[in-house]
Amino acid sequence: MIGFYLCMVLAAAFLLLGFLFALAGERGANWLSGFSFLSKEERARYDRKRMAADQRNAFWLWGGVMLLGATGSRWISGYVGIGAFAVWLVLFFRDVHLDMESAYGKYRLEDKEGTKESAPDGTE
């Protein structure tokens, strides 16, 4: 029964965060780890709307996994909740990055010539 309650609490938290990112739209990108520390000029080089939408979708996916875990934990076995946590851990660590380029590089906008702008540290 503890798996049910833990999955429900996490599902509610993730779904609420996804809803907040949906409401915030482009401003939600400022809530991402490390992004708010960039200067305004550097932040303008990134597709903030897509960043917020991807994070919103990640929260909704995590919430869905936890809802399935809670349902399975309630009606099948408590071990389904453990499986949901394992799936969530894989999904979570897939999106964890240790440097800004690997975290936000795919969101960099192209300059007028059609090439991606170089990162602040000079790398492509």
mmCIF file of N, CA and C in Angstrom, residues 4 53 66 107:
data_model
loop_
_atom_site.group_PDB
_atom_site.id
_atom_site.type_symbol
_atom_site.label_atom_id
_atom_site.label_comp_id
_atom_site.label_asym_id
_atom_site.label_seq_id
_atom_site.Cartn_x
_atom_site.Cartn_y
_atom_site.Cartn_z
ATOM 1 N N PHE A 4 1.505 2.560 -3.484
ATOM 2 C CA PHE A 4 0.372 3.302 -4.040
ATOM 3 C C PHE A 4 0.452 4.765 -3.637
ATOM 4 N N ALA A 53 8.253 23.429 -23.472
ATOM 5 C CA ALA A 53 7.333 22.378 -23.925
ATOM 6 C C ALA A 53 7.927 20.987 -23.677
ATOM 7 N N MET A 66 3.931 7.321 -13.024
ATOM 8 C CA MET A 66 3.590 7.164 -11.609
ATOM 9 C C MET A 66 2.109 6.828 -11.411
ATOM 10 N N TYR A 107 18.609 23.099 -28.370
ATOM 11 C CA TYR A 107 17.628 24.181 -28.433
ATOM 12 C C TYR A 107 18.224 25.476 -28.988
#
